[in-house]
XYZ file of C-alpha atoms in Angstrom:
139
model
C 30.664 294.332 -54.675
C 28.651 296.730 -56.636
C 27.302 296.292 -59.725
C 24.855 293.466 -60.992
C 24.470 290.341 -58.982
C 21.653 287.404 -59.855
C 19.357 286.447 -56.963
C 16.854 284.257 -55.802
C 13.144 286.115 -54.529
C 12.764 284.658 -50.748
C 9.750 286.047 -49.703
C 7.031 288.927 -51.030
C 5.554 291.308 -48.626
C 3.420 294.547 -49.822
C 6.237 297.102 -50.352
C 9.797 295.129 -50.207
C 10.887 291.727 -50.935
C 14.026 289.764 -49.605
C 15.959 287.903 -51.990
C 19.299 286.081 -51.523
C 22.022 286.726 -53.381
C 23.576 283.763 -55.159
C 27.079 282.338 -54.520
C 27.346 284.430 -50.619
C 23.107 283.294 -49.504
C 23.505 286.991 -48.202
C 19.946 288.446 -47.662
C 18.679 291.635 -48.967
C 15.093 293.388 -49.830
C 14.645 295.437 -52.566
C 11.590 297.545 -53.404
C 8.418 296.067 -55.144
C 7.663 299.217 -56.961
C 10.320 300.649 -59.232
C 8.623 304.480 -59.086
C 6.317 306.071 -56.571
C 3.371 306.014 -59.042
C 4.133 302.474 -59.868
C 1.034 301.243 -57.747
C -0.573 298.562 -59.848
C 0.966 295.287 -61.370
C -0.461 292.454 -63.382
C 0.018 288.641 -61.454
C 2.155 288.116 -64.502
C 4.661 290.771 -63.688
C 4.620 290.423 -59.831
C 7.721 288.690 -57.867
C 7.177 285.197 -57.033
C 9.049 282.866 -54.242
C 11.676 280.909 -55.944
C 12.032 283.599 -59.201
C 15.046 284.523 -60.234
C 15.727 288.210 -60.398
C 19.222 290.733 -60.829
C 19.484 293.226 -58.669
C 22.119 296.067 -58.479
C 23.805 296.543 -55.220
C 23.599 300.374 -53.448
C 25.462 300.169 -50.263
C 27.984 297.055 -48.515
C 28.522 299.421 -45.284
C 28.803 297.968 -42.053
C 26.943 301.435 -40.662
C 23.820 300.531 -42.871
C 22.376 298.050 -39.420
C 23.795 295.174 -41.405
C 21.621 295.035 -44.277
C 23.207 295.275 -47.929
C 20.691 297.468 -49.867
C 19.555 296.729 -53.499
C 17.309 297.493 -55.931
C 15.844 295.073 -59.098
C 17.654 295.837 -62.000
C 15.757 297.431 -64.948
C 17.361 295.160 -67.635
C 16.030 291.800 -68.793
C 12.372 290.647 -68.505
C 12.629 288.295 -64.719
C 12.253 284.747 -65.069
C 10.498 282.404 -62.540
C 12.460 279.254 -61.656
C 9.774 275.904 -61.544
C 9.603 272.495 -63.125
C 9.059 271.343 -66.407
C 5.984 268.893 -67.060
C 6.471 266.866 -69.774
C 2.407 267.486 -71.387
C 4.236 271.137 -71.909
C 4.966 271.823 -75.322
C 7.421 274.104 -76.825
C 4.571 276.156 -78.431
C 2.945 276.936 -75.070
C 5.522 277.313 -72.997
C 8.116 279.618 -74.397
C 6.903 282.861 -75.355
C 10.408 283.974 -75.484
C 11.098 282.339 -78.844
C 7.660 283.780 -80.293
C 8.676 286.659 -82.578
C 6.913 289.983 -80.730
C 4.857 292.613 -82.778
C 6.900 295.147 -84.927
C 5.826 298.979 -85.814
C 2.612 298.445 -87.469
C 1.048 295.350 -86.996
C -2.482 294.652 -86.028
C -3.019 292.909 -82.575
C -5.585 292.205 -80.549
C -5.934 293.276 -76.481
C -7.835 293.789 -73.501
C -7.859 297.177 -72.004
C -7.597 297.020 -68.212
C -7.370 300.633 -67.608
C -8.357 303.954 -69.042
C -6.671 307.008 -67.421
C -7.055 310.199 -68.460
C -3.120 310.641 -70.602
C -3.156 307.135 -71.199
C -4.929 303.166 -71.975
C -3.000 300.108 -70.717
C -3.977 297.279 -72.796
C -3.165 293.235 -72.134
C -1.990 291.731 -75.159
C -1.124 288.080 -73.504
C -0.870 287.159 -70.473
C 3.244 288.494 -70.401
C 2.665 291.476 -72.296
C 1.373 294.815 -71.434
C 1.331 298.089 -73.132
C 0.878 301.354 -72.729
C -1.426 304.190 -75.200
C -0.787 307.193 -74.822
C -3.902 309.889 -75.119
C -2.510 311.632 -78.255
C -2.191 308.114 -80.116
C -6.255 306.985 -79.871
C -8.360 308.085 -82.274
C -11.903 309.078 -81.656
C -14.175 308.214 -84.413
């Protein structure tokens, strides 16, 4: 039973969320934050009711008061499960197939945070990025 397993985000509270695990409809939470200092998130990379999500399974005993533990898993970007409209077109809706910057290209962002070893800049409304201190240049 342990390993990966996809699952389905059933509900979003502060610090945990439950999500069902597909093919058993088992229930489990798993954390929100994946580190202690992870304390802020962008509405694009919170979990949403309804988005799909692989978690990796801790603990199946019977001792742990019935609950099967897990935690997200840190692999693939989470998608969110909705409907298609059909005034969507393939240019704004799938950001997946847009090529993302390489080593050296020039791109434009908004900085939502300065802290003192590091910037974290918004390039789109799915990407983030971090800059560290020793990487900005003070003219």
């Amino acid at each position: 039973v342990h390993g990966q397993h996809e699952a389905v985000v059933q509900h979003v509270a502060t610090e945990h969320a439950v999500v069902s695990l597909l093919g058993t409809g088992q229930l489990t939470a798993i954390p929100v934050a994946s580190h202690l200092n992870d304390t802020f998130r962008f509405d694009s990379e919170k979990l949403k009711m309804g988005q799909s999500v692989k978690v990796v399974l801790k603990s199946t005993q019977i001792g742990d008061h019935g609950m099967v533990l897990a935690v997200q898993s840190s692999g693939k970007k989470k998608s969110v499960i909705r409907s298609r409209h059909e005034s969507e077109t393939l240019e704004d809706t799938s950001f997946v197939t847009k090529q993302l910057p390489s080593s050296g290209d020039i791109v434009s962002g908004i900085v939502k945070s300065v802290k003192p070893t590091h910037v974290l800049v918004a390039f789109n409304d799915r990407l983030t990025g971090s800059i560290h201190a020793s990487q900005i240049l003070d003219d």
